[in-house]
Coordinates of C-alpha atoms in Angstrom, one line a residue:
M1 CA 131.8 -128.0 215.5
D2 CA 133.3 -129.0 218.8
D3 CA 136.0 -131.7 219.1
R4 CA 133.4 -134.4 219.8
E5 CA 131.6 -133.6 216.6
R6 CA 134.8 -133.4 214.7
F7 CA 135.9 -136.8 215.9
V8 CA 132.6 -138.4 215.0
A9 CA 132.7 -136.8 211.5
L10 CA 136.3 -137.8 210.9
M11 CA 135.8 -141.4 211.9
H12 CA 132.7 -141.7 209.7
Y13 CA 134.2 -140.0 206.6
Q14 CA 131.9 -137.1 206.9
D15 CA 132.5 -133.4 206.3
Y16 CA 134.3 -131.5 209.1
D17 CA 135.6 -128.0 209.6
R18 CA 139.2 -128.9 210.8
M19 CA 141.1 -131.7 212.3
P20 CA 141.6 -131.5 216.1
I21 CA 145.3 -131.0 217.2
V22 CA 145.6 -133.9 219.6
H23 CA 148.2 -134.2 222.4
W24 CA 148.3 -137.6 224.2
D25 CA 150.9 -137.5 227.0
V26 CA 154.6 -137.3 227.9
W27 CA 157.1 -139.2 230.0
S28 CA 157.5 -137.7 233.5
E29 CA 161.1 -136.9 232.6
T30 CA 159.8 -135.0 229.5
H31 CA 157.6 -132.9 231.7
E32 CA 160.5 -132.1 234.0
R33 CA 162.5 -131.0 231.0
W34 CA 159.7 -128.8 229.6
V35 CA 159.3 -127.1 233.0
D36 CA 163.0 -126.2 232.8
E37 CA 162.4 -124.9 229.3
G38 CA 159.5 -122.6 230.2
L39 CA 156.4 -124.8 230.7
P40 CA 154.6 -123.5 233.9
E41 CA 154.7 -126.3 236.4
D42 CA 151.0 -126.0 237.1
A43 CA 149.9 -125.4 233.5
D44 CA 147.1 -127.2 231.8
I45 CA 149.2 -128.9 229.2
W46 CA 146.5 -128.9 226.5
D47 CA 145.7 -125.2 227.0
F48 CA 149.5 -124.4 226.9
L49 CA 150.0 -126.3 223.7
D50 CA 146.7 -125.1 222.2
A51 CA 145.8 -128.8 221.7
V52 CA 143.1 -131.2 222.9
P53 CA 143.0 -134.7 224.4
R54 CA 142.2 -137.6 222.1
W55 CA 139.2 -138.4 224.3
N56 CA 138.0 -138.5 227.9
F57 CA 137.5 -141.9 229.5
V58 CA 134.5 -143.0 231.5
G59 CA 135.0 -146.2 233.4
G60 CA 135.2 -145.8 237.1
G61 CA 137.6 -148.7 237.7
I62 CA 134.7 -151.1 237.7
L63 CA 136.5 -153.7 235.6
E64 CA 139.4 -154.3 238.0
P65 CA 139.5 -157.3 240.4
Y66 CA 136.8 -156.9 243.0
P67 CA 137.3 -157.2 245.8
P68 CA 141.0 -156.2 245.2
F69 CA 143.8 -158.1 246.8
D70 CA 145.0 -156.6 250.1
E71 CA 148.3 -154.8 249.5
V72 CA 151.4 -156.3 251.1
V73 CA 154.7 -154.4 251.0
Y74 CA 157.7 -156.7 251.0
E75 CA 160.5 -154.2 250.5
E76 CA 160.8 -150.5 250.0
T77 CA 163.8 -148.2 249.3
E78 CA 164.2 -144.7 247.9
A79 CA 164.5 -146.2 244.4
Y80 CA 161.9 -148.9 244.3
R81 CA 159.0 -150.8 246.0
I82 CA 158.2 -154.5 246.0
Y83 CA 154.6 -155.2 246.9
L84 CA 151.5 -157.3 246.3
G85 CA 149.2 -155.1 244.3
P86 CA 145.4 -155.1 244.0
D87 CA 145.5 -157.4 241.0
G88 CA 147.3 -160.2 242.8
V89 CA 150.7 -159.5 241.3
I90 CA 153.9 -159.2 243.3
Q91 CA 155.9 -156.5 241.5
K92 CA 158.9 -154.3 241.7
K93 CA 158.0 -150.7 240.8
W94 CA 160.7 -148.0 240.3
K95 CA 160.2 -144.6 241.9
D96 CA 162.9 -142.6 240.2
R97 CA 162.3 -143.3 236.5
T98 CA 159.6 -144.1 234.0
G99 CA 159.2 -147.8 233.1
I100 CA 157.0 -150.9 233.5
P101 CA 157.2 -152.8 236.8
Q102 CA 159.2 -156.0 237.1
F103 CA 156.6 -158.8 237.7
I104 CA 157.9 -161.3 240.3
D105 CA 155.0 -163.6 241.2
F106 CA 151.3 -164.1 240.4
A107 CA 148.1 -165.2 242.2
L108 CA 146.9 -166.5 238.8
K109 CA 149.5 -169.0 237.3
K110 CA 147.6 -171.9 235.9
A111 CA 144.1 -173.2 235.0
S112 CA 143.4 -174.5 238.5
D113 CA 143.8 -171.0 239.9
W114 CA 141.2 -169.5 237.6
P115 CA 138.0 -170.5 239.5
A116 CA 139.0 -168.6 242.7
F117 CA 140.4 -165.6 240.6
K118 CA 137.2 -165.6 238.5
E119 CA 135.1 -164.8 241.6
R120 CA 136.7 -161.3 241.5
F121 CA 135.3 -160.6 238.1
L122 CA 131.6 -161.0 238.8
P123 CA 129.0 -158.2 238.6
N124 CA 128.7 -156.4 241.9
P125 CA 127.0 -153.2 242.9
G126 CA 130.1 -152.3 244.8
R127 CA 131.9 -151.7 241.5
I128 CA 129.8 -148.5 241.0
T129 CA 131.8 -145.9 242.9
D130 CA 131.8 -142.2 243.5
E131 CA 134.8 -141.9 241.2
L132 CA 132.5 -143.0 238.3
D133 CA 130.2 -140.0 238.8
A134 CA 133.2 -137.7 238.9
E135 CA 134.5 -139.2 235.7
I136 CA 131.1 -138.7 234.0
A137 CA 130.8 -135.1 235.1
E138 CA 134.3 -134.3 233.9
A139 CA 133.8 -136.0 230.5
E140 CA 130.4 -134.3 229.9
H141 CA 131.8 -130.9 230.9
S142 CA 134.5 -131.3 228.2
S143 CA 133.9 -131.0 224.5
A144 CA 136.3 -133.9 223.8
P145 CA 135.0 -137.2 222.6
I146 CA 133.8 -139.5 225.4
A147 CA 135.1 -143.1 225.5
I148 CA 133.8 -145.8 227.7
T149 CA 136.4 -148.2 229.0
L150 CA 136.5 -151.8 227.7
A151 CA 138.2 -154.7 229.4
S152 CA 141.4 -156.1 227.8
M153 CA 141.1 -159.6 226.3
M154 CA 144.8 -160.4 226.5
G155 CA 146.9 -157.6 227.9
W156 CA 145.4 -157.6 231.4
I157 CA 145.5 -161.5 231.6
R158 CA 149.1 -161.3 230.5
N159 CA 149.8 -158.9 233.4
W160 CA 148.0 -161.0 235.9
M161 CA 149.7 -164.2 234.8
G162 CA 153.0 -163.3 233.2
V163 CA 153.8 -164.1 229.6
E164 CA 155.1 -167.6 230.2
N165 CA 152.2 -168.7 232.3
M166 CA 149.7 -167.3 229.8
A167 CA 151.5 -169.0 226.9
Y168 CA 151.3 -172.4 228.6
L169 CA 147.7 -171.9 229.5
M170 CA 146.7 -170.9 225.9
H171 CA 148.5 -174.1 224.6
D172 CA 147.4 -176.5 227.3
E173 CA 144.0 -175.2 228.4
P174 CA 142.6 -173.0 225.6
D175 CA 139.0 -173.4 226.8
V176 CA 140.0 -172.0 230.2
Y177 CA 141.6 -169.0 228.4
A178 CA 138.4 -168.6 226.4
D179 CA 136.4 -168.5 229.7
M180 CA 138.7 -165.7 231.0
V181 CA 138.0 -163.7 227.8
D182 CA 134.2 -164.4 228.1
T183 CA 134.2 -163.5 231.8
L184 CA 135.9 -160.1 231.1
A185 CA 133.6 -159.4 228.1
E186 CA 130.5 -160.2 230.1
L187 CA 131.6 -157.9 232.9
T188 CA 132.2 -155.2 230.4
C189 CA 128.7 -155.6 229.0
W190 CA 127.3 -155.4 232.5
S191 CA 129.3 -152.3 233.3
I192 CA 128.2 -150.6 230.1
D193 CA 124.6 -151.1 231.1
Q194 CA 125.3 -149.7 234.5
V195 CA 127.2 -146.6 233.3
L196 CA 125.3 -145.4 230.2
P197 CA 122.0 -144.7 232.0
R198 CA 123.8 -142.3 234.3
M199 CA 125.1 -140.2 231.4
K200 CA 123.4 -137.3 229.7
T201 CA 125.9 -137.3 226.8
K202 CA 126.5 -140.7 225.2
P203 CA 130.0 -142.0 224.6
V204 CA 131.0 -142.0 220.9
L205 CA 133.3 -145.0 221.2
G206 CA 134.5 -147.9 223.4
V207 CA 138.2 -148.1 224.0
G208 CA 140.3 -151.0 225.3
W209 CA 144.0 -151.6 225.8
E210 CA 146.2 -154.6 224.9
D211 CA 149.9 -154.0 224.2
I212 CA 150.3 -157.6 223.0
C213 CA 152.7 -157.0 220.1
F214 CA 156.4 -156.6 220.0
R215 CA 158.4 -155.1 217.1
S216 CA 158.5 -158.5 215.4
G217 CA 154.8 -159.4 215.8
P218 CA 152.1 -160.4 218.2
L219 CA 152.3 -162.7 221.3
I220 CA 149.6 -164.8 219.8
N221 CA 148.9 -166.8 216.6
P222 CA 146.2 -165.0 214.6
K223 CA 144.2 -168.2 214.2
F224 CA 144.1 -168.8 217.9
F225 CA 143.2 -165.1 218.3
E226 CA 140.2 -165.6 215.9
R227 CA 138.9 -168.6 217.7
Y228 CA 139.5 -167.8 221.4
V229 CA 139.9 -164.0 221.7
A230 CA 137.9 -162.4 219.0
P231 CA 134.5 -163.6 220.5
G232 CA 135.1 -161.3 223.5
Y233 CA 135.5 -158.3 221.2
E234 CA 132.4 -159.3 219.3
K235 CA 130.4 -159.5 222.5
M236 CA 131.5 -156.1 223.7
G237 CA 130.9 -154.6 220.2
Q238 CA 127.4 -156.0 220.1
K239 CA 126.6 -154.4 223.5
L240 CA 128.0 -151.1 222.3
G241 CA 125.8 -151.3 219.3
T242 CA 122.7 -151.7 221.4
H243 CA 123.5 -148.3 222.8
G244 CA 124.1 -146.8 219.3
I245 CA 127.9 -146.8 219.6
D246 CA 129.6 -148.1 216.4
L247 CA 133.2 -147.3 217.1
M248 CA 135.5 -149.6 219.1
A249 CA 139.2 -148.7 219.5
I250 CA 142.2 -150.6 220.8
D251 CA 145.4 -149.2 222.1
C252 CA 148.1 -151.7 221.1
D253 CA 151.8 -151.0 220.6
G254 CA 154.2 -153.0 218.4
L255 CA 153.6 -154.7 215.0
I256 CA 149.8 -155.0 215.0
E257 CA 149.3 -155.8 211.3
P258 CA 149.0 -159.6 211.6
L259 CA 146.0 -159.1 214.0
L260 CA 144.3 -156.2 212.1
R261 CA 142.1 -158.5 210.0
P262 CA 140.8 -160.5 213.0
W263 CA 140.3 -157.3 215.0
L264 CA 138.4 -155.7 212.2
D265 CA 136.2 -158.8 211.7
A266 CA 135.4 -158.7 215.4
G267 CA 134.3 -155.1 215.2
V268 CA 137.5 -153.2 216.4
N269 CA 137.6 -150.5 213.8
V270 CA 139.8 -147.8 215.4
H271 CA 143.5 -148.5 216.1
Y272 CA 146.1 -146.4 217.8
P273 CA 148.9 -145.4 218.2
V274 CA 150.2 -147.2 215.0
E275 CA 153.8 -147.1 216.1
V276 CA 156.1 -146.0 213.3
G277 CA 159.4 -146.0 215.3
V278 CA 158.9 -149.6 216.4
W279 CA 158.2 -151.4 213.1
E280 CA 158.1 -148.6 210.5
A281 CA 154.3 -148.7 210.3
D282 CA 152.9 -147.0 207.3
P283 CA 149.4 -145.8 207.9
I284 CA 148.8 -145.1 204.2
A285 CA 149.8 -148.7 203.3
L286 CA 147.6 -150.1 206.0
R287 CA 144.6 -148.1 204.6
K288 CA 145.3 -149.4 201.1
K289 CA 145.4 -153.0 202.5
F290 CA 142.4 -152.9 204.9
G291 CA 140.3 -150.1 203.4
R292 CA 138.2 -147.5 205.0
E293 CA 137.0 -150.0 207.6
L294 CA 140.3 -149.3 209.4
R295 CA 140.4 -146.0 211.2
M296 CA 143.6 -144.8 212.9
V297 CA 144.8 -142.2 215.4
G298 CA 148.5 -141.8 215.6
G299 CA 151.0 -142.9 213.0
F300 CA 153.4 -139.9 213.4
N301 CA 156.9 -141.0 214.4
K302 CA 157.5 -139.4 217.7
L303 CA 161.2 -139.7 217.3
A304 CA 161.0 -137.0 214.5
L305 CA 160.1 -134.6 217.2
E306 CA 163.6 -135.0 218.7
L307 CA 165.2 -134.0 215.3
G308 CA 163.7 -130.5 214.7
P309 CA 161.6 -128.6 212.2
E310 CA 162.8 -130.3 209.0
A311 CA 162.1 -133.8 210.2
I312 CA 158.8 -132.7 211.7
D313 CA 157.7 -131.2 208.4
A314 CA 158.7 -134.3 206.5
E315 CA 156.7 -136.5 208.8
I316 CA 153.6 -134.4 208.6
Q317 CA 153.8 -134.3 204.8
R318 CA 153.9 -138.1 204.7
R319 CA 150.5 -138.2 206.5
L320 CA 148.6 -135.6 204.5
P321 CA 147.3 -138.0 201.8
L322 CA 145.7 -140.1 204.6
V323 CA 144.3 -137.0 206.3
Q324 CA 142.6 -136.1 203.1
D325 CA 141.1 -139.6 202.7
G326 CA 139.5 -139.4 206.2
G327 CA 139.2 -141.8 209.1
Y328 CA 142.5 -140.7 210.4
I329 CA 143.8 -138.2 213.0
I330 CA 147.5 -137.3 213.2
M331 CA 149.1 -137.9 216.7
P332 CA 152.6 -138.9 217.8
D333 CA 152.8 -142.7 218.0
H334 CA 153.2 -142.8 221.8
H335 CA 154.1 -140.6 224.8
I336 CA 156.6 -137.8 224.0
T337 CA 160.2 -138.8 224.9
P338 CA 162.6 -136.8 227.1
G339 CA 164.7 -136.1 224.0
V340 CA 162.1 -133.7 222.6
P341 CA 162.7 -130.0 223.4
L342 CA 159.6 -128.0 224.3
K343 CA 160.3 -125.7 221.3
N344 CA 160.2 -128.7 218.9
Y345 CA 156.9 -129.8 220.2
Q346 CA 155.5 -126.3 220.0
Y347 CA 156.7 -126.2 216.4
Y348 CA 154.8 -129.4 215.7
T349 CA 151.5 -128.3 217.2
G350 CA 152.0 -124.8 215.6
R351 CA 152.6 -126.3 212.2
L352 CA 149.5 -128.4 212.4
H353 CA 147.5 -125.3 213.3
E354 CA 148.9 -123.5 210.2
L355 CA 148.0 -126.4 208.0
S356 CA 144.5 -126.4 209.5
Q357 CA 144.1 -122.7 208.7
E358 CA 145.2 -123.4 205.1
G359 CA 142.5 -126.1 204.9
L360 CA 145.0 -129.0 204.6
L361 CA 143.9 -130.7 207.9

């Protein structure tokens, strides 16, 4: 089996030969540390670690605002840059450290701004770029699962408006928010129909991004989510289904449990990275609560990697019952932090390989 076949089998509770050893990504500071500790600067990280990517994306950037806003630079120093980005957001972005930008101002602030902003989310042949063909070629050359990009139903809107503006809009003008969701879902469906006929190898899942939960819970009331947000996922899931794709995944950090039932009902049946360190997520408890309908990738506390072999072994052992149940792939619950020595991470991937050879993964 190749890694694409393994992923499909795992997510459908079918027989497979071994679990893929998945590496997601690292902080830039982590990479710098690892280079100092022996990682060749130009090394392919997956080859070096004897690991594989979770999947290869195909999307081509066709879901971004089009035409993009013209960039305007307001201030630039050695440490940061303040500029108007292609999404209409004025932001301060740091150059010398990893972190999210500081959002300063927005082109989209209130309901009356939406009609003009919406014009940038209509189907347009110009969205099909040369980069899309390159993404398809790279994805099809790899044996990794292929994922087609889905629009975000909340996270992107939050970035374009800011949390406060979005909260007021959802309260005061929920139908306008619902139109934003529907517009992005419709654009995604259009893009799927443009992209898939170009591909020889079909994607095995659609993947979106949200990051709409903190350690104490989601930004949104689950009932509001069910009424105004879930229909967008349902529409995208139905479109994927017409192309024979029955897996839809969401990358969402934080305490996601209150939204899992609405997500599952809307067709989102794969969740990652299931952050342990943020809210002590227990993937085994989540499987018991939501059943095999819920597939997961992640759920390994990345902070255990900072502590050494004993903590790493304990964290792996905690996950083995879920591995044996299926529908789950072990992966650290986010990018690897600068506190992780290269030798610790090599121990982690090496230990997974040993367990795989023993038939335990």
